[in-house]
XYZ file of N, CA and C in Angstrom:
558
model
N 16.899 -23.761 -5.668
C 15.695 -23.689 -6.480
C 14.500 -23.948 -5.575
N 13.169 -23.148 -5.676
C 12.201 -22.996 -4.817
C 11.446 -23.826 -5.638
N 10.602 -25.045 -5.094
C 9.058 -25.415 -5.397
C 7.851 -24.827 -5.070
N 7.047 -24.558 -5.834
C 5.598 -24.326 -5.957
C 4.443 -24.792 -5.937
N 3.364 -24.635 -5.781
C 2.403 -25.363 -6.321
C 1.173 -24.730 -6.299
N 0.939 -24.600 -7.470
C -0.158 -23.523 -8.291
C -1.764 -23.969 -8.136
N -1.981 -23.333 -7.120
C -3.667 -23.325 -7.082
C -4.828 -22.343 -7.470
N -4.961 -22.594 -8.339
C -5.861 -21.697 -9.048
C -7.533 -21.930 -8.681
N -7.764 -20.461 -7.976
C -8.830 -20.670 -7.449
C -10.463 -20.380 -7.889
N -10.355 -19.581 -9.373
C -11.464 -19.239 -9.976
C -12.347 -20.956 -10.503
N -13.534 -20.443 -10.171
C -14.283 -21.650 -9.851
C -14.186 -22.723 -8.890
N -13.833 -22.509 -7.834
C -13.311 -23.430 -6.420
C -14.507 -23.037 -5.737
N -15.087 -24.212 -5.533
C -16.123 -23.867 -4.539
C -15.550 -24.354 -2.883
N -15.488 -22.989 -2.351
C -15.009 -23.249 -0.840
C -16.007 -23.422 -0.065
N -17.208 -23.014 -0.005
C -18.540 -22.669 0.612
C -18.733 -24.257 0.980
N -18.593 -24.197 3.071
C -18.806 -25.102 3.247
C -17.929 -26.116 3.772
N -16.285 -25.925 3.008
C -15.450 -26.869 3.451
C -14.713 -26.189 4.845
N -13.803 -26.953 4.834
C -13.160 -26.770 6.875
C -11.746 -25.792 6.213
N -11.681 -24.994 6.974
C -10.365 -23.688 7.184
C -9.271 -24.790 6.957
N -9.079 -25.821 7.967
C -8.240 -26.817 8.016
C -7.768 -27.000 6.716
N -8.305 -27.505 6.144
C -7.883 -27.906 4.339
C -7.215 -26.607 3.841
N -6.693 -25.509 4.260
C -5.887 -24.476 3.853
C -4.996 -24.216 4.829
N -4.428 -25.116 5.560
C -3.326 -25.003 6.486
C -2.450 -25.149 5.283
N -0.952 -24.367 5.883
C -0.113 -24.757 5.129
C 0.934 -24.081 6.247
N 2.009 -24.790 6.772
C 2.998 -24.425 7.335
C 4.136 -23.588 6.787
N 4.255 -22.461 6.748
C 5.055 -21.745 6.344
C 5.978 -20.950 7.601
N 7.268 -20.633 7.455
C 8.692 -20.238 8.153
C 8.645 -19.021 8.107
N 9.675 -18.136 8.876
C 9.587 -17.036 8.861
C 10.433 -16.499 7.375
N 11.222 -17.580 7.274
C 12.443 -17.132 5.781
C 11.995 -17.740 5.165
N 10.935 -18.573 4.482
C 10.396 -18.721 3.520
C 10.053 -17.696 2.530
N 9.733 -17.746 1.227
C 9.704 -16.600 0.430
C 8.392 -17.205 0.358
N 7.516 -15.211 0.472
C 6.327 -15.180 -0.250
C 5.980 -14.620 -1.381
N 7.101 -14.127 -1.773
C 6.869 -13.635 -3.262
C 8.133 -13.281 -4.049
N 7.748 -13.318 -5.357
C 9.198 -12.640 -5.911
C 8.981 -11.536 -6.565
N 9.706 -10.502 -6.215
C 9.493 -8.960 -7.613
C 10.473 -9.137 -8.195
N 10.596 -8.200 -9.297
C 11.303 -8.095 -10.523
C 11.821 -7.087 -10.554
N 12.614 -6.607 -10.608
C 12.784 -4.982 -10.686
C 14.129 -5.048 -11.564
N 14.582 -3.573 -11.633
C 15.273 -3.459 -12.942
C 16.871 -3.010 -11.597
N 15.972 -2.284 -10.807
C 17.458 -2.138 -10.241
C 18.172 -1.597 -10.289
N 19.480 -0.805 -9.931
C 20.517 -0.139 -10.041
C 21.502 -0.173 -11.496
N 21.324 -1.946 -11.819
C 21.994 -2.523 -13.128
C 21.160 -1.748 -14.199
N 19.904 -1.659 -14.413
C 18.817 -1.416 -15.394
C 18.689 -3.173 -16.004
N 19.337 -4.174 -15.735
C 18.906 -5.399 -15.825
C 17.927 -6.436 -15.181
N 16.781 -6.736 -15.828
C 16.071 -7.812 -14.291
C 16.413 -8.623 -13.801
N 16.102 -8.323 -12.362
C 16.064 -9.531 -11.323
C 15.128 -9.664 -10.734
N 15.240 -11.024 -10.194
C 14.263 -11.512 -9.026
C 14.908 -11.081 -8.052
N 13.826 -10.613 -7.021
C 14.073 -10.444 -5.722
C 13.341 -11.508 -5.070
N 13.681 -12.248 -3.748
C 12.823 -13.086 -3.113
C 12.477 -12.201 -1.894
N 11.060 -12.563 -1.736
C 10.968 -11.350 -0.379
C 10.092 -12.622 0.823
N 11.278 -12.537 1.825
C 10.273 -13.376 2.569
C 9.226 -13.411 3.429
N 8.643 -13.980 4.082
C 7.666 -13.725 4.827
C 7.456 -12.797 6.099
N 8.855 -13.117 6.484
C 9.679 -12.171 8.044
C 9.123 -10.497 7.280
N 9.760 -10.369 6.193
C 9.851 -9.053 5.601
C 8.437 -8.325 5.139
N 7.267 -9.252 4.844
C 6.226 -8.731 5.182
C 5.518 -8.669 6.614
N 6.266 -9.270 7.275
C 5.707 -8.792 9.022
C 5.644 -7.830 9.203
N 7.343 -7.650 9.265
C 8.282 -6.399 9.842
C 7.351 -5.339 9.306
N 7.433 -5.752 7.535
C 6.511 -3.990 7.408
C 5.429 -3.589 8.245
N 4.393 -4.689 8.033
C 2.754 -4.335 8.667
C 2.393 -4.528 9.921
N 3.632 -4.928 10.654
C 3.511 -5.616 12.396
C 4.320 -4.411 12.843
N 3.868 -3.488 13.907
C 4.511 -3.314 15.237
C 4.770 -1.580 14.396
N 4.412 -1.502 13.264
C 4.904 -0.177 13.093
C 3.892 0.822 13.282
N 4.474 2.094 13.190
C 3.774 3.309 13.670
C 3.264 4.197 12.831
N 3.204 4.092 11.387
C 2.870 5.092 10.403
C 1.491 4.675 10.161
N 0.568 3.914 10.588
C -0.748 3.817 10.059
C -1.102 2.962 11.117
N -2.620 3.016 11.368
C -3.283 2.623 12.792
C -4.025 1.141 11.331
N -3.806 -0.009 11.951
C -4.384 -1.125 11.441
C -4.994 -1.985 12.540
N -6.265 -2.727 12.059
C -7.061 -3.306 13.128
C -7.785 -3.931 12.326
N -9.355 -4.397 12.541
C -10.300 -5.005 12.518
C -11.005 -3.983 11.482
N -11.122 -2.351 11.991
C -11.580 -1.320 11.174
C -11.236 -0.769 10.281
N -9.755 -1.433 10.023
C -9.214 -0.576 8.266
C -9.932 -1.125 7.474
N -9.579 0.133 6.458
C -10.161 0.001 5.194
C -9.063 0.567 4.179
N -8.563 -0.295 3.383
C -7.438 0.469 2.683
C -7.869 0.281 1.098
N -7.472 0.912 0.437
C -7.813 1.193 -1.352
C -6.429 0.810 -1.659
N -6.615 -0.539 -2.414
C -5.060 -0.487 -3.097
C -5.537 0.144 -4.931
N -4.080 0.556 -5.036
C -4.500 1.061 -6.662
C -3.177 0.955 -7.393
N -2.148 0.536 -6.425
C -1.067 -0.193 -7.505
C -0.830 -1.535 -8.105
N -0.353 -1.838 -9.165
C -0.431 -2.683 -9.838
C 0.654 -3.934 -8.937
N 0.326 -5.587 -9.566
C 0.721 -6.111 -8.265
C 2.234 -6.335 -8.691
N 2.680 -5.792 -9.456
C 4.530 -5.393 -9.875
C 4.964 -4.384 -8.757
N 4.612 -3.391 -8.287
C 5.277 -2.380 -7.751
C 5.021 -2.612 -6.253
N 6.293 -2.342 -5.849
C 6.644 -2.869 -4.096
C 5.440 -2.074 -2.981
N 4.436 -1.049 -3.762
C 3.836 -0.793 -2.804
C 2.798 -1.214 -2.232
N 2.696 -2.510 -3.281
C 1.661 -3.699 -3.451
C 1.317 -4.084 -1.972
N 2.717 -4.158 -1.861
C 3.037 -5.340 -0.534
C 2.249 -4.843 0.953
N 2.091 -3.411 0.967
C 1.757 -2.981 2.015
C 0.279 -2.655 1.678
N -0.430 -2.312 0.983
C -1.520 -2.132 0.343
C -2.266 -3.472 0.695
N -1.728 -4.169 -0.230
C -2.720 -5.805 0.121
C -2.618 -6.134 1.984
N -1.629 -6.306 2.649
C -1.184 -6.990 3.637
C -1.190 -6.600 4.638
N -1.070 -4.778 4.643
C -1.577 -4.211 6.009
C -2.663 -4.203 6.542
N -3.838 -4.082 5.864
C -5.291 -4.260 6.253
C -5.250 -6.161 6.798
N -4.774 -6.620 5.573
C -5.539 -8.586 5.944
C -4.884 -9.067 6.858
N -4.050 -8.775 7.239
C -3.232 -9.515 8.339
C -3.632 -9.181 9.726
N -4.687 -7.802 9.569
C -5.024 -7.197 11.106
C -6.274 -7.504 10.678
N -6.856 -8.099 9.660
C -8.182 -8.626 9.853
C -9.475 -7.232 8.907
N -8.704 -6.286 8.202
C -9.408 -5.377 8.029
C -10.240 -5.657 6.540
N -10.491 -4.390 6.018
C -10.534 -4.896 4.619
C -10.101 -4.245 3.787
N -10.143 -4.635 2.484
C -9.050 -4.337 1.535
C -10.307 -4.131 0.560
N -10.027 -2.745 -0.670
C -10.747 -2.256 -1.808
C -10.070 -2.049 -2.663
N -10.200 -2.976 -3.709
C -9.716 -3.200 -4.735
C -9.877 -2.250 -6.021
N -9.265 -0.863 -6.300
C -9.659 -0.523 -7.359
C -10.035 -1.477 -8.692
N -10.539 -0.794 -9.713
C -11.007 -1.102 -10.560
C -9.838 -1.516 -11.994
N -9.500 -2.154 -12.819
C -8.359 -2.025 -13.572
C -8.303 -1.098 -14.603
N -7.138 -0.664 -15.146
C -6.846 0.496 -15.912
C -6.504 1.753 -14.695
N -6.035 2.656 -15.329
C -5.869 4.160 -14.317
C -7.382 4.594 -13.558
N -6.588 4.774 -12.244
C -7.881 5.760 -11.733
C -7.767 7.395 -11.421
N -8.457 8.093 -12.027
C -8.199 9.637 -11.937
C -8.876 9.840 -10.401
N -8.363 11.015 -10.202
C -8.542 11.778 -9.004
C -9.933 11.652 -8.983
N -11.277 11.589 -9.919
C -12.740 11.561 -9.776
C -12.842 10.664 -9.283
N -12.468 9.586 -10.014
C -12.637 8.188 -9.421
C -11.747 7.450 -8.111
N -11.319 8.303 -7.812
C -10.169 8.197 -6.379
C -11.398 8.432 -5.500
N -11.872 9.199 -5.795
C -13.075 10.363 -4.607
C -13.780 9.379 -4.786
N -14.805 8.871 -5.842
C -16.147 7.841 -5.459
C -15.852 6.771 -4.714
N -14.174 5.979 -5.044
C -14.080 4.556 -4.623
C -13.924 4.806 -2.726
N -13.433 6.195 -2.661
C -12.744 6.243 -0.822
C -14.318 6.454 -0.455
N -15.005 7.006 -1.010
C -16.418 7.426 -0.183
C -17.265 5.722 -0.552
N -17.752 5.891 -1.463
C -18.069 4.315 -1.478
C -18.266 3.457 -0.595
N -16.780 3.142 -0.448
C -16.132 1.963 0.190
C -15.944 2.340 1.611
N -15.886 3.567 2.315
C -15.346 3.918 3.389
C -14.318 3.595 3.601
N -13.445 3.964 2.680
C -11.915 3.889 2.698
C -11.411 4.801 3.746
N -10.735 4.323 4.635
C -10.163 4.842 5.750
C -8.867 5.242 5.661
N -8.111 4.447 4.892
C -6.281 4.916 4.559
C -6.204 4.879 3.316
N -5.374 5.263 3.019
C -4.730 5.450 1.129
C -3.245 5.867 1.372
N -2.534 4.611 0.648
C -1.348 4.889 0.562
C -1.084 5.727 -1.164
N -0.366 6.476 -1.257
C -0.458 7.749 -2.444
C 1.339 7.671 -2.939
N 1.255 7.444 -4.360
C 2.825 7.944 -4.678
C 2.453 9.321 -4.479
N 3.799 10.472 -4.700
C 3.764 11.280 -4.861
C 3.808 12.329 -5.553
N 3.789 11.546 -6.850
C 2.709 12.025 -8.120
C 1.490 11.782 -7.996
N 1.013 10.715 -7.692
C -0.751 11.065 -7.523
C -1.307 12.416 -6.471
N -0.426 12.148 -5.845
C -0.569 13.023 -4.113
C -0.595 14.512 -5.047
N -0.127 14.880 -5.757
C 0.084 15.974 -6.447
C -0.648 16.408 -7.549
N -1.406 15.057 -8.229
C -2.256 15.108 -8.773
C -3.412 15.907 -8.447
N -3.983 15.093 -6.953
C -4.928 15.194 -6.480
C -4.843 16.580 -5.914
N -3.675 17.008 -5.535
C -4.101 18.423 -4.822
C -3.502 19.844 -6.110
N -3.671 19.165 -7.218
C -4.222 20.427 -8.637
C -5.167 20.483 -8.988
N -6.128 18.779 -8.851
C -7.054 18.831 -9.627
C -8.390 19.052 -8.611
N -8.225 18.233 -7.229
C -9.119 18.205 -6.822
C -9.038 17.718 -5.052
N -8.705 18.153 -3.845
C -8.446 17.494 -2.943
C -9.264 17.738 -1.553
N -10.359 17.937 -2.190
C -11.426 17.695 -1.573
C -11.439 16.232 -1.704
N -11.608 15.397 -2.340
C -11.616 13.629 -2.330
C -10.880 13.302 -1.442
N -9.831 13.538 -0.910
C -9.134 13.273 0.379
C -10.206 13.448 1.470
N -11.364 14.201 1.566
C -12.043 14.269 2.477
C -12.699 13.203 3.184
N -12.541 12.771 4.400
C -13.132 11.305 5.336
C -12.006 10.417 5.941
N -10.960 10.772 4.896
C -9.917 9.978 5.465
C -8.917 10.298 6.364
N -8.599 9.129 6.771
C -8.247 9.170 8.523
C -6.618 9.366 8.689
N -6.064 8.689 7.616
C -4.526 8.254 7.554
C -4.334 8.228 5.906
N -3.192 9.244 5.460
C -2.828 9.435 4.475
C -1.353 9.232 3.957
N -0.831 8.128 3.303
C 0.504 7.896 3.512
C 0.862 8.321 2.519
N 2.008 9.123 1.756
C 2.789 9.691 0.860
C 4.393 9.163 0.922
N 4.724 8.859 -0.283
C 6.005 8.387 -0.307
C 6.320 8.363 -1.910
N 8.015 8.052 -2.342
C 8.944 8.178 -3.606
C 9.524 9.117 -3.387
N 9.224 10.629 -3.647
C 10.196 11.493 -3.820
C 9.454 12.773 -3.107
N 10.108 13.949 -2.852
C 9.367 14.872 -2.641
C 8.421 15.714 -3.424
N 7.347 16.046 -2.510
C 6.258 17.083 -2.726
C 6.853 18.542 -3.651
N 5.840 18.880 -4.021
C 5.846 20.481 -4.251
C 5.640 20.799 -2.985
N 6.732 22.377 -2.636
C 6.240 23.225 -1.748
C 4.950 23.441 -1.607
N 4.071 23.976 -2.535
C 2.973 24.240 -2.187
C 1.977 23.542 -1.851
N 2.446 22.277 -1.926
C 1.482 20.950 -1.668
C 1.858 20.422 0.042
N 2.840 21.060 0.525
C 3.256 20.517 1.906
C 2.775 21.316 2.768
N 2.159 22.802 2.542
C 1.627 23.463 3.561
C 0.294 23.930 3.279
N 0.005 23.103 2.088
C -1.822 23.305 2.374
C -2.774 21.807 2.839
N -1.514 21.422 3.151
C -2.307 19.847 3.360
C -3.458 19.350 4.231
N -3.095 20.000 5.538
C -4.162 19.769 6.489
C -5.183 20.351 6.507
N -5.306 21.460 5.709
C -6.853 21.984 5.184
C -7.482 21.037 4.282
N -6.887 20.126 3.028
C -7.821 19.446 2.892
C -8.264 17.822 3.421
N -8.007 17.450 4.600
C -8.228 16.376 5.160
C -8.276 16.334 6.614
N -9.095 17.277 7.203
C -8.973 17.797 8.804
C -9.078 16.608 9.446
N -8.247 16.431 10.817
C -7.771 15.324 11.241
C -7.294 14.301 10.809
N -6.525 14.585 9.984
C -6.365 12.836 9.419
C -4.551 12.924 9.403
N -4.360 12.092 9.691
C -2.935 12.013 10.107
C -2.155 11.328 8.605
N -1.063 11.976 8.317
C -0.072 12.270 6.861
C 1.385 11.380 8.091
N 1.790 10.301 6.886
C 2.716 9.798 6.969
C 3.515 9.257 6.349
N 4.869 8.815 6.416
C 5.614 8.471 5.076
C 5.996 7.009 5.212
N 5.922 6.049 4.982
C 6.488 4.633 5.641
C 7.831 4.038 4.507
N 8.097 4.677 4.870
C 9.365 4.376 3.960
C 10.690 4.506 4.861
N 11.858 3.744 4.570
C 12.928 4.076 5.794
C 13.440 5.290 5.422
N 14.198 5.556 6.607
C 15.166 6.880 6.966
C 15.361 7.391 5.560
N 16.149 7.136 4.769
C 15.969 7.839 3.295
C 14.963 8.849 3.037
N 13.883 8.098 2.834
C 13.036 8.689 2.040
C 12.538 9.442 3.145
N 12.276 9.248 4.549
C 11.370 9.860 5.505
C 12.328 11.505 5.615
N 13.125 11.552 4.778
C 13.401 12.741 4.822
C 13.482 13.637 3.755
N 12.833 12.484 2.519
C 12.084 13.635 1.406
C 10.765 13.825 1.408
N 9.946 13.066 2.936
C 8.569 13.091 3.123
C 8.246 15.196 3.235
N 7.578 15.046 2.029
C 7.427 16.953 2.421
C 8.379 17.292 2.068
N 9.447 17.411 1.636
C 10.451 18.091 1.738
C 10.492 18.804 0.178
N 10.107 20.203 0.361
C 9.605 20.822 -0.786
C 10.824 21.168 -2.397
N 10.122 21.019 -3.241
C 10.698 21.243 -3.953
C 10.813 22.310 -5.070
């Protein structure tokens, strides 16, 4: 059984106090979070995911350039595992993170928040990804790094891609599995 301890920070005035007072020693197998998922059973569980396991994702890998200058748009909800890379790839390299707005965001509002904000990456299921290139994929335009992942594309969505986002590099970060339904038309 894991202990907690719940700090709730709305109305905390930090302004002023020492970094120090937010040390907290944490392990590499410590858990930083738990998801829920339904799973193979269709029954819930907790998953514990530890800290090592958000490294591994956002440290040392090659599907998205992270630094000081990202800018990433998260727009999944904080239930779904793509959370994890959304929030954590930008803050951990020091970048910043843009928080959509709550409720759904349509492809219009995909386009104002990346220009806006100077959103630099967008990680995309691949239903939105498909969304965006029926309704409108010009809004992809500015961005640098475009990650797509779940299941495969429409054919026709895998070979008009680089016309709408010139230079910007398309990647799948998902393991071996899926990196071989990245594109893989249907």
């Amino acid at each position: 059984m894991h202990q907690a301890e719940l700090v709730l920070i709305d109305g905390l005035d930090l302004a002023g106090g020492s970094a120090d007072a937010l040390a907290v020693d944490v392990a590499p197998a410590d858990v930083a979070y738990v998801m829920f998922t339904l799973g193979s059973t269709g029954r819930p569980k907790g998953v514990m995911v530890e800290h090592r396991s958000v490294v591994r994702l956002v440290c040392g890998q090659e599907y998205d350039v992270l630094g000081p200058e990202a800018v990433q748009l998260t727009l999944a909800p904080l239930a779904f595992d793509a959370t994890t890379w959304e929030l954590w790839g930008p803050l951990i390299h020091g970048g910043r993170l843009v928080v959509a707005p709550p409720g759904g965001v349509g492809v219009a509002e995909l386009g104002g928040l990346t220009s806006r904000y100077g959103v630099r990456s967008l990680l995309l299921t691949t239903s939105l990804f498909n969304a965006v290139a029926d309704e409108d994929p010009g809004v992809l335009t500015g961005l640098e790094r475009i990650l797509v992942g779940g299941e495969a594309c429409r054919r026709a969505m895998c070979g008009q891609r680089s016309g709408w986002c010139p230079g910007c590099k398309w990647s799948m970060p998902a393991g071996r599995p899926r990196q071989q339904q990245w594109l893989a038309p249907t």
